[in-house]
PDB file of C-alpha atoms and ligand atoms in Angstrom:
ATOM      1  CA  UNK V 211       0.000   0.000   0.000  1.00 50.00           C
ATOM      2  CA  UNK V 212       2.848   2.342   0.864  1.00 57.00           C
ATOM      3  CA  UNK V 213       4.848   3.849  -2.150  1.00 61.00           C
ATOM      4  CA  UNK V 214       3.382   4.753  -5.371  1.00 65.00           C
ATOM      5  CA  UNK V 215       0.158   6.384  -4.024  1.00 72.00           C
ATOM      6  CA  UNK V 216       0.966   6.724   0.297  1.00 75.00           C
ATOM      7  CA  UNK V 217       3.283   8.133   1.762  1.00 75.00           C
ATOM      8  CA  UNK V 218       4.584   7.987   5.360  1.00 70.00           C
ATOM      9  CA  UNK V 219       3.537  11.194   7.504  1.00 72.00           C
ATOM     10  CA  UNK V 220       6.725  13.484   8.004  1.00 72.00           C
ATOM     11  CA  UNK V 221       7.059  13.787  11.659  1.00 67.00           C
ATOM     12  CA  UNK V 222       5.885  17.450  11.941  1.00 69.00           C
ATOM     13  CA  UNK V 223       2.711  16.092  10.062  1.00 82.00           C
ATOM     14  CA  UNK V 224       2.549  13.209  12.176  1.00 84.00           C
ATOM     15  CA  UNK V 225      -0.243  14.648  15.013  1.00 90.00           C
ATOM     16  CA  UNK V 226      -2.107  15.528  12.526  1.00 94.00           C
ATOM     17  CA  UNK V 227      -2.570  12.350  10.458  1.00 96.00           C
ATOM     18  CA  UNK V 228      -5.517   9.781  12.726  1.00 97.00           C
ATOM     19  CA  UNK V 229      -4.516   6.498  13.480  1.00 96.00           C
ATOM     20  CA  UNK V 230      -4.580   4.068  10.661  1.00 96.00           C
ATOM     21  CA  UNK V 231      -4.375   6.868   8.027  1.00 96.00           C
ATOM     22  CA  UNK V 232      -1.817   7.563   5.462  1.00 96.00           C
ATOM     23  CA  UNK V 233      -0.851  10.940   3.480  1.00 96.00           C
ATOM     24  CA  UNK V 234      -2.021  10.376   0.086  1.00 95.00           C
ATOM     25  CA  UNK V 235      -0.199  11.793  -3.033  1.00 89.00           C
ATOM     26  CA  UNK V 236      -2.341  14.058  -5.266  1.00 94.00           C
ATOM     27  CA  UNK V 237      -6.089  14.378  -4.216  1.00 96.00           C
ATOM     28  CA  UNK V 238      -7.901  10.863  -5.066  1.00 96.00           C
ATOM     29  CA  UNK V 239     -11.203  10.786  -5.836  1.00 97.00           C
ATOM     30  CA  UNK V 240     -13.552   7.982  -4.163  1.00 96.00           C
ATOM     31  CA  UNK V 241     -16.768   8.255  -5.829  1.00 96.00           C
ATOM     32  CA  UNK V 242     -19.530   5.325  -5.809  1.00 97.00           C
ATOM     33  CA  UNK V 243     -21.752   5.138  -8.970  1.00 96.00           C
ATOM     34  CA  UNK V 244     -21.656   7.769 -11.742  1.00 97.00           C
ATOM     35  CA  UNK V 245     -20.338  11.396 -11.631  1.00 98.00           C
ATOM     36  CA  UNK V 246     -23.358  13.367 -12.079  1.00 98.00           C
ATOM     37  CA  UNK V 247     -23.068  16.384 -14.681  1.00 96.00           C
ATOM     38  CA  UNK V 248     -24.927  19.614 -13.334  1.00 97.00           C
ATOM     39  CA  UNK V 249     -25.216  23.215 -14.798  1.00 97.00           C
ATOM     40  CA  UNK V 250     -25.370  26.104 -12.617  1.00 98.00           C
ATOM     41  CA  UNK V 251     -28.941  27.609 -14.537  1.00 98.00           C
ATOM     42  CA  UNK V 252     -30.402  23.961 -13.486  1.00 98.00           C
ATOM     43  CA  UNK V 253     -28.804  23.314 -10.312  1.00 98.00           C
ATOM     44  CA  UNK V 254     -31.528  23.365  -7.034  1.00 98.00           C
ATOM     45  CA  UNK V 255     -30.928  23.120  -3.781  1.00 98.00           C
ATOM     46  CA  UNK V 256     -34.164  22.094  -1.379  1.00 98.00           C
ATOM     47  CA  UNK V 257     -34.715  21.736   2.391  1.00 99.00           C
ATOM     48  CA  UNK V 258     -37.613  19.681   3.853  1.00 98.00           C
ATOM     49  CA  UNK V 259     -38.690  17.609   6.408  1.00 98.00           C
ATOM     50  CA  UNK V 260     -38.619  19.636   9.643  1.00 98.00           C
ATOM     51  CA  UNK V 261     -38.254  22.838   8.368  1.00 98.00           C
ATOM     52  CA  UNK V 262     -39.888  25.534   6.485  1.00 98.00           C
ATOM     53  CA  UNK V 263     -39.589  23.890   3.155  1.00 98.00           C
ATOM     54  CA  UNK V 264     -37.212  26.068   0.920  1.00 98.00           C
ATOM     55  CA  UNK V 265     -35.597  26.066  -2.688  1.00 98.00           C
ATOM     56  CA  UNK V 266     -32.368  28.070  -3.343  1.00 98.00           C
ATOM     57  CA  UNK V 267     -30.758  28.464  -6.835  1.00 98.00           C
ATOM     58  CA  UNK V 268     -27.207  28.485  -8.041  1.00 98.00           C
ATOM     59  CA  UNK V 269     -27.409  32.886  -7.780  1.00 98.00           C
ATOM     60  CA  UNK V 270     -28.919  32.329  -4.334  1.00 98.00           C
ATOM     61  CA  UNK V 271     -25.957  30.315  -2.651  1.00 98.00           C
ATOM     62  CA  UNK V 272     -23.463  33.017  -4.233  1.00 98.00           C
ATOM     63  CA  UNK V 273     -25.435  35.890  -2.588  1.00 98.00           C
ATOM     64  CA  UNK V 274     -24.808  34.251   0.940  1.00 98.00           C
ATOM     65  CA  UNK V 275     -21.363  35.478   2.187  1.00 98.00           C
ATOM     66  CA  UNK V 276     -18.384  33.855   1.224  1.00 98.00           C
ATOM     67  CA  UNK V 277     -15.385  32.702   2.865  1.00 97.00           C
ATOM     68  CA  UNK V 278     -11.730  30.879   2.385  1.00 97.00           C
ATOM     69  CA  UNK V 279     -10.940  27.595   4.383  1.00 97.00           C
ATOM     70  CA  UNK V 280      -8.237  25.308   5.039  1.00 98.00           C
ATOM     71  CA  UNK V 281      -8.764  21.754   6.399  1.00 97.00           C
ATOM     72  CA  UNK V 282      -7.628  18.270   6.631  1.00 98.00           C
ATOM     73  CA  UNK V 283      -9.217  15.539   4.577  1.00 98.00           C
ATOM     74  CA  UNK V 284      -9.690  12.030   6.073  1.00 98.00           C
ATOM     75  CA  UNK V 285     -11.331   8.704   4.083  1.00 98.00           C
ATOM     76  CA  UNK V 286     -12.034   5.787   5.425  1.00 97.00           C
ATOM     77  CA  UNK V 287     -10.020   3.523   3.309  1.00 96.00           C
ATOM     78  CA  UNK V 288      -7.315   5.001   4.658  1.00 97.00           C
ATOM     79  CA  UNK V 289      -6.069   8.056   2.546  1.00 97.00           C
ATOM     80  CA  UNK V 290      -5.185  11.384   4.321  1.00 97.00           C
ATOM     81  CA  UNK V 291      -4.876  14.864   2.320  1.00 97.00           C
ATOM     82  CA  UNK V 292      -3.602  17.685   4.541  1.00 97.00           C
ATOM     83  CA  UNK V 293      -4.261  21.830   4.460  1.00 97.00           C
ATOM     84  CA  UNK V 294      -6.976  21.707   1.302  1.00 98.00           C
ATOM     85  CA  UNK V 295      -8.103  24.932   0.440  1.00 98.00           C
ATOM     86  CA  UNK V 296     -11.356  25.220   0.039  1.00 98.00           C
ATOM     87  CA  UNK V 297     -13.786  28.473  -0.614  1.00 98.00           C
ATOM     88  CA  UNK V 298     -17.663  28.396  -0.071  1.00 98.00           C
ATOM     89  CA  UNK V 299     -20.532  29.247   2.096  1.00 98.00           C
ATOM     90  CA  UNK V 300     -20.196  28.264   5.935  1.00 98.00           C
ATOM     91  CA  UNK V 301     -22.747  25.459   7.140  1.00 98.00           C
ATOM     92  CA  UNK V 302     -23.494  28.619   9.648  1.00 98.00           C
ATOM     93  CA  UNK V 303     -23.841  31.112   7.082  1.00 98.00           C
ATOM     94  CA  UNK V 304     -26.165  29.043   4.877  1.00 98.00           C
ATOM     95  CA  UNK V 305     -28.555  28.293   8.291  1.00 98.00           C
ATOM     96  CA  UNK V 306     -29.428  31.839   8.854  1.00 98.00           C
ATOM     97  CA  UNK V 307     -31.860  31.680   5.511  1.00 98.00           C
ATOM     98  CA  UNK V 308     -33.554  28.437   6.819  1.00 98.00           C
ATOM     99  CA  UNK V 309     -36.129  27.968   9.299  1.00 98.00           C
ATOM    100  CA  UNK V 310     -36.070  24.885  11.178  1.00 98.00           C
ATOM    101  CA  UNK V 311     -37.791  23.153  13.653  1.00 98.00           C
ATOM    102  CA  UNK V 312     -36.494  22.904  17.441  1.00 97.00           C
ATOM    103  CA  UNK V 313     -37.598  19.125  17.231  1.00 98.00           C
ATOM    104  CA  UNK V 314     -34.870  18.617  14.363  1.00 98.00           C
ATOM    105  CA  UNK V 315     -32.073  16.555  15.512  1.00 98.00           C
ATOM    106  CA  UNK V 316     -30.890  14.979  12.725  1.00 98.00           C
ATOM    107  CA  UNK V 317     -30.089  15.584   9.076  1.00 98.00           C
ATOM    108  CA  UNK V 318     -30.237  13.217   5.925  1.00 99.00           C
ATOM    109  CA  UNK V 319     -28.109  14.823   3.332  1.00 99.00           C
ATOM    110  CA  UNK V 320     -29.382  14.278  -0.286  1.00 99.00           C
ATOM    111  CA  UNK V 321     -27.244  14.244  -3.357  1.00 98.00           C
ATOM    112  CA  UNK V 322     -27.575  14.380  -7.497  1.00 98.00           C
ATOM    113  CA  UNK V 323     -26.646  10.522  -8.022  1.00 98.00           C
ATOM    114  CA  UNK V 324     -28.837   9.563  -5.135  1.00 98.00           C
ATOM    115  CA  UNK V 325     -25.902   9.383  -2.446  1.00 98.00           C
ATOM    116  CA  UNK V 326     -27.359   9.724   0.632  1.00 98.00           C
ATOM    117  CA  UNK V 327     -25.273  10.383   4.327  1.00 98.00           C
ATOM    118  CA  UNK V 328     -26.755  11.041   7.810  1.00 98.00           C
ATOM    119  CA  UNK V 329     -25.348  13.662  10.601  1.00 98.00           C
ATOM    120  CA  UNK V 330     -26.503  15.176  13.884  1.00 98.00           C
ATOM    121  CA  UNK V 331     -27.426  18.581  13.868  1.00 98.00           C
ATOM    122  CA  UNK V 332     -24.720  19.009  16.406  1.00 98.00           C
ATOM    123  CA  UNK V 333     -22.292  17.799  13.647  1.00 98.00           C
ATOM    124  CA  UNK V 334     -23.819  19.693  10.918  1.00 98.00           C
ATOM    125  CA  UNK V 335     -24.129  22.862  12.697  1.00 98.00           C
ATOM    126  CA  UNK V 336     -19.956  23.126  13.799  1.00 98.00           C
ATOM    127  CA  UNK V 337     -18.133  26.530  12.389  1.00 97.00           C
ATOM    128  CA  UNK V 338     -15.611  24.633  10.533  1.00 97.00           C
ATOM    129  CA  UNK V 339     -18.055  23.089   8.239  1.00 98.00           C
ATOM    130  CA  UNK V 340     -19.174  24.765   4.847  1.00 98.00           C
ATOM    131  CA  UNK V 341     -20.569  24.242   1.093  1.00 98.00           C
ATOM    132  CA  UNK V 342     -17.579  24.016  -1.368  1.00 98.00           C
ATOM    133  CA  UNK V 343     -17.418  25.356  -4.759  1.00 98.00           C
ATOM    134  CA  UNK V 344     -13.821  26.344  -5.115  1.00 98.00           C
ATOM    135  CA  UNK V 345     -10.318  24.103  -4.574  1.00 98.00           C
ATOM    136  CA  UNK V 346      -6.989  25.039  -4.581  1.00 98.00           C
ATOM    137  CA  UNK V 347      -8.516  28.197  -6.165  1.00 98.00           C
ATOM    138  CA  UNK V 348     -10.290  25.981  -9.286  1.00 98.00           C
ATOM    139  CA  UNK V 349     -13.477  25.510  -9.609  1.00 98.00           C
ATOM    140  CA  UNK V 350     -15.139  22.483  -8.171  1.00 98.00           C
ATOM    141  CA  UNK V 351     -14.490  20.207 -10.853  1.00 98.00           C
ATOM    142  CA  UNK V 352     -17.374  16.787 -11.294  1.00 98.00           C
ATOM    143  CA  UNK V 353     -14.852  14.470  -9.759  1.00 98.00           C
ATOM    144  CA  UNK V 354     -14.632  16.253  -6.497  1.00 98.00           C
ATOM    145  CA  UNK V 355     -18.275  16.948  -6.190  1.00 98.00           C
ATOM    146  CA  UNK V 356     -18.650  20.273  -8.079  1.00 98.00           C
ATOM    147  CA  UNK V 357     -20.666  22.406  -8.226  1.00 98.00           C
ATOM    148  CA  UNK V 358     -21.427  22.174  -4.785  1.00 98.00           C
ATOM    149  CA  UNK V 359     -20.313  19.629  -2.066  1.00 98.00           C
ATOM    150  CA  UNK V 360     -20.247  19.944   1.845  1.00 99.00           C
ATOM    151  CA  UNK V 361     -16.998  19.363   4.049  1.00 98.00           C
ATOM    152  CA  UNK V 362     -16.865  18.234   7.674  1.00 98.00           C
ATOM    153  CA  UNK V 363     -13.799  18.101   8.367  1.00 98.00           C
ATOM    154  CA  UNK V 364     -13.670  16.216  11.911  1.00 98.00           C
ATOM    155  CA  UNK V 365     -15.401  13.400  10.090  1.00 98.00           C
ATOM    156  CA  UNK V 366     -14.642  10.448   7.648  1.00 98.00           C
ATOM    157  CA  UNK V 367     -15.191  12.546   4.280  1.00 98.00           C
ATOM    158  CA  UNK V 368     -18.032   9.926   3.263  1.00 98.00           C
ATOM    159  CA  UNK V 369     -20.130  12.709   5.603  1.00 98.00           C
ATOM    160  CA  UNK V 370     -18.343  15.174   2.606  1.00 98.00           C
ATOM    161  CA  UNK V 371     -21.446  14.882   0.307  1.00 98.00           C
ATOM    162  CA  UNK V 372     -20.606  15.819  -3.426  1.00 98.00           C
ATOM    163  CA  UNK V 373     -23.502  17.135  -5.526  1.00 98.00           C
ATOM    164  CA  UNK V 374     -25.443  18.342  -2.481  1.00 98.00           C
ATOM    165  CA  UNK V 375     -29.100  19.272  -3.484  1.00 98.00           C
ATOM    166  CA  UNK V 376     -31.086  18.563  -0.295  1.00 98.00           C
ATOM    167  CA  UNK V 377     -31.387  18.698   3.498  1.00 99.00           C
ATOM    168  CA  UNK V 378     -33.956  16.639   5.230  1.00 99.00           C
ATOM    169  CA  UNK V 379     -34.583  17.365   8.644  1.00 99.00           C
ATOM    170  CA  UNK V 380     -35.287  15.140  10.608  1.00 98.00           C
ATOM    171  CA  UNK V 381     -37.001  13.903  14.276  1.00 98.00           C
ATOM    172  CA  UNK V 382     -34.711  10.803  15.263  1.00 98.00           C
ATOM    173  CA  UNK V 383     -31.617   9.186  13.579  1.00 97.00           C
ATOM    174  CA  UNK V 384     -31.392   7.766  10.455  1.00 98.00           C
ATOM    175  CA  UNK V 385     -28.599   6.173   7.993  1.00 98.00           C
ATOM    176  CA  UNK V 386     -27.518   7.000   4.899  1.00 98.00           C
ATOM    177  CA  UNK V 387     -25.862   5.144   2.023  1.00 98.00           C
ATOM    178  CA  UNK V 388     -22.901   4.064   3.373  1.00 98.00           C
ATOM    179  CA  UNK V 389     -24.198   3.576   7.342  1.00 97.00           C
ATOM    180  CA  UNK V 390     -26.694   1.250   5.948  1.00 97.00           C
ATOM    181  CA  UNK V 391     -23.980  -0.592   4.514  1.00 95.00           C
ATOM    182  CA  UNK V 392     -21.840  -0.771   7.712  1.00 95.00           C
ATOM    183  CA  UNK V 393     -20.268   2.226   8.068  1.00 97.00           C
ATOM    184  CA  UNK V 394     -20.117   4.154  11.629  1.00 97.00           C
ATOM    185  CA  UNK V 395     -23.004   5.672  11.836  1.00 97.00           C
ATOM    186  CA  UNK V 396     -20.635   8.886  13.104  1.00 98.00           C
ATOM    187  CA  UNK V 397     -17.361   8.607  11.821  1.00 98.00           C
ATOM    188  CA  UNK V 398     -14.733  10.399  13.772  1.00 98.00           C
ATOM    189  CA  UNK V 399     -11.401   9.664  12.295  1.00 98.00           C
ATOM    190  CA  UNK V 400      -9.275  10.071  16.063  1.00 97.00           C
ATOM    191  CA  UNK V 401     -11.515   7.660  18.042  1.00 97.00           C
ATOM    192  CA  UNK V 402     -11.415   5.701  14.256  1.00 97.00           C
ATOM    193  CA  UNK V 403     -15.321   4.866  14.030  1.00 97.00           C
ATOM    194  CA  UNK V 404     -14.830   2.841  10.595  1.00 97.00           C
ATOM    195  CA  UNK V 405     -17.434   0.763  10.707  1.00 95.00           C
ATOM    196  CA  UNK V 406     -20.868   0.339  12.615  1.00 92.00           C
ATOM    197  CA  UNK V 407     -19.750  -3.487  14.021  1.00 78.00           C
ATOM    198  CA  UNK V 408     -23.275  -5.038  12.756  1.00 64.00           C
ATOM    199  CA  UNK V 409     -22.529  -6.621   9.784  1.00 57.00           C
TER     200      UNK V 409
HETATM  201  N1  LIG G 856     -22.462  12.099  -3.635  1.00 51.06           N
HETATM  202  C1  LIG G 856     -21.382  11.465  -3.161  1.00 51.06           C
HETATM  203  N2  LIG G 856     -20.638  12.067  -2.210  1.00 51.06           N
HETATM  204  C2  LIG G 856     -19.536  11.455  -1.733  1.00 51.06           C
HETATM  205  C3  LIG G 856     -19.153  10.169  -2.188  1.00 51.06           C
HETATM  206  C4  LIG G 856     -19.950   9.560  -3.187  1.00 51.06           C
HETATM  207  O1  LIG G 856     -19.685   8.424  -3.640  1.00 51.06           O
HETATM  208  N3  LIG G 856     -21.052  10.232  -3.664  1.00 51.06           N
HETATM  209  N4  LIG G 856     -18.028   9.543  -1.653  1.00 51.06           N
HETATM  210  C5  LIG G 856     -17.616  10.005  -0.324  1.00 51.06           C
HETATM  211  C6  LIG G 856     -16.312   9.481   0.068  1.00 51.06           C
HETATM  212  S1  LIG G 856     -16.235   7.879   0.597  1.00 51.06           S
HETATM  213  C7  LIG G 856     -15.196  10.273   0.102  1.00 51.06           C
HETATM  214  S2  LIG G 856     -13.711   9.722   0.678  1.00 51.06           S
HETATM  215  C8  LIG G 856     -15.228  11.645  -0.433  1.00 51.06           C
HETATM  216  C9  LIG G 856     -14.209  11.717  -1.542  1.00 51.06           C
HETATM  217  O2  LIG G 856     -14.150  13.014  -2.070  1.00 51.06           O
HETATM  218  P1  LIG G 856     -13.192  13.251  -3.323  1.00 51.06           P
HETATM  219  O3  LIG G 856     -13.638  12.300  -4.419  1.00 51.06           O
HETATM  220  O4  LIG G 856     -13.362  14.682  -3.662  1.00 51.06           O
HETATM  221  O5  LIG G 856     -11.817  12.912  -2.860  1.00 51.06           O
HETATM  222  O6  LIG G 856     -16.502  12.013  -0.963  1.00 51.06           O
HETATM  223  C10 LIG G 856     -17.609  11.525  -0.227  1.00 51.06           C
HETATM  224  N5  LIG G 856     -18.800  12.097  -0.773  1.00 51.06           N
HETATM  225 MO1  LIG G 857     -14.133   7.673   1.573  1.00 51.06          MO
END
């Protein structure tokens, strides 16, 4: 596994890589299914469930304020990326225009493709986390989830949904794609919540 594609963390890096994780070369991309294709003028964006069902378009995500980020990038099967630079809409930022419920306590995020992942509100809501649109200063190419994706960075990046188009909110927990397919039902890299132990 090490050489060609991992690399060992330099010791400076070292605190910053979780256990069981490598530093992977380049920026892999770890898609399941097809790469959905979506324009800007037909891209939507809806929130339901328990909250005031909304619909925002492409021009009303980049009206919301925008801002620069920098964060560490953990997958499960084992690759680490370190310092991506990232520009978008804070998770934050993007709340202020939704009304939700008080009995919301979980989220289903929705996808183009039909990916599905699941997160606490307390997970979802953390400054740190935001809508991506830019990399490295490029646009968000298809590969890596563009136009839109989400980062949460102090989880496996399967939470990362590419292609975001929805937010369900929701009463109690439920699993998405991957947790019903035993993954962690979390996924924080330090305490390394790979899998969910049923299956
Ligand atoms: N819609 C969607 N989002 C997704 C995935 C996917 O298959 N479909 N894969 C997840 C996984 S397992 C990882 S590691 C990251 C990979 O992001 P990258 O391809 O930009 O590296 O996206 C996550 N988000
Ligand atoms: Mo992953």
């Amino acid at each position: 596994m090490l050489g060609k594609f991992f690399q060992k963390p330099e010791s400076e890096q070292s605190d910053r890589v979780p256990p069981g994780q490598y530093l992977a070369k380049g920026f892999p991309v770890l898609t399941y299914g097809d790469t959905p294709e979506i324009r800007t003028e037909d891209w939507e964006f809806k929130v339901w469930g328990l909250a005031t069902p909304k619909t925002f378009s492409w021009s009303d995500i980049m009206a919301m304020p925008q801002s620069e980020f920098t964060a560490d990038f953990h997958c499960v099967t084992r690759w680490s990326k370190l310092d991506v630079t990232w520009r978008g809409i804070k998770v934050t930022d993007f709340m202020k225009q939704v009304e939700v419920d008080p009995q919301a306590v979980h989220i289903m995020e929705h996808c183009y493709g039909g990916y599905t992942t699941n997160i606490t509100k307390e997970d979802f809501l953390r400054e740190e986390n935001f809508f991506a649109h830019t990399l490295f200063d490029e646009p968000l190419s298809a590969d890596h989830g563009g136009p839109l994706r989400l980062v949460v960075p102090h989880l496996y990046a399967w939470k990362s949904a590419k292609w975001i188009n929805g937010l369900e909110f929701l009463d109690e927990e439920a699993l998405g794609f991957w947790e019903r397919n035993g993954y962690h039902k979390r996924g924080e890299p330090w305490a390394e919540e790979r899998y969910s132990g049923l299956f």
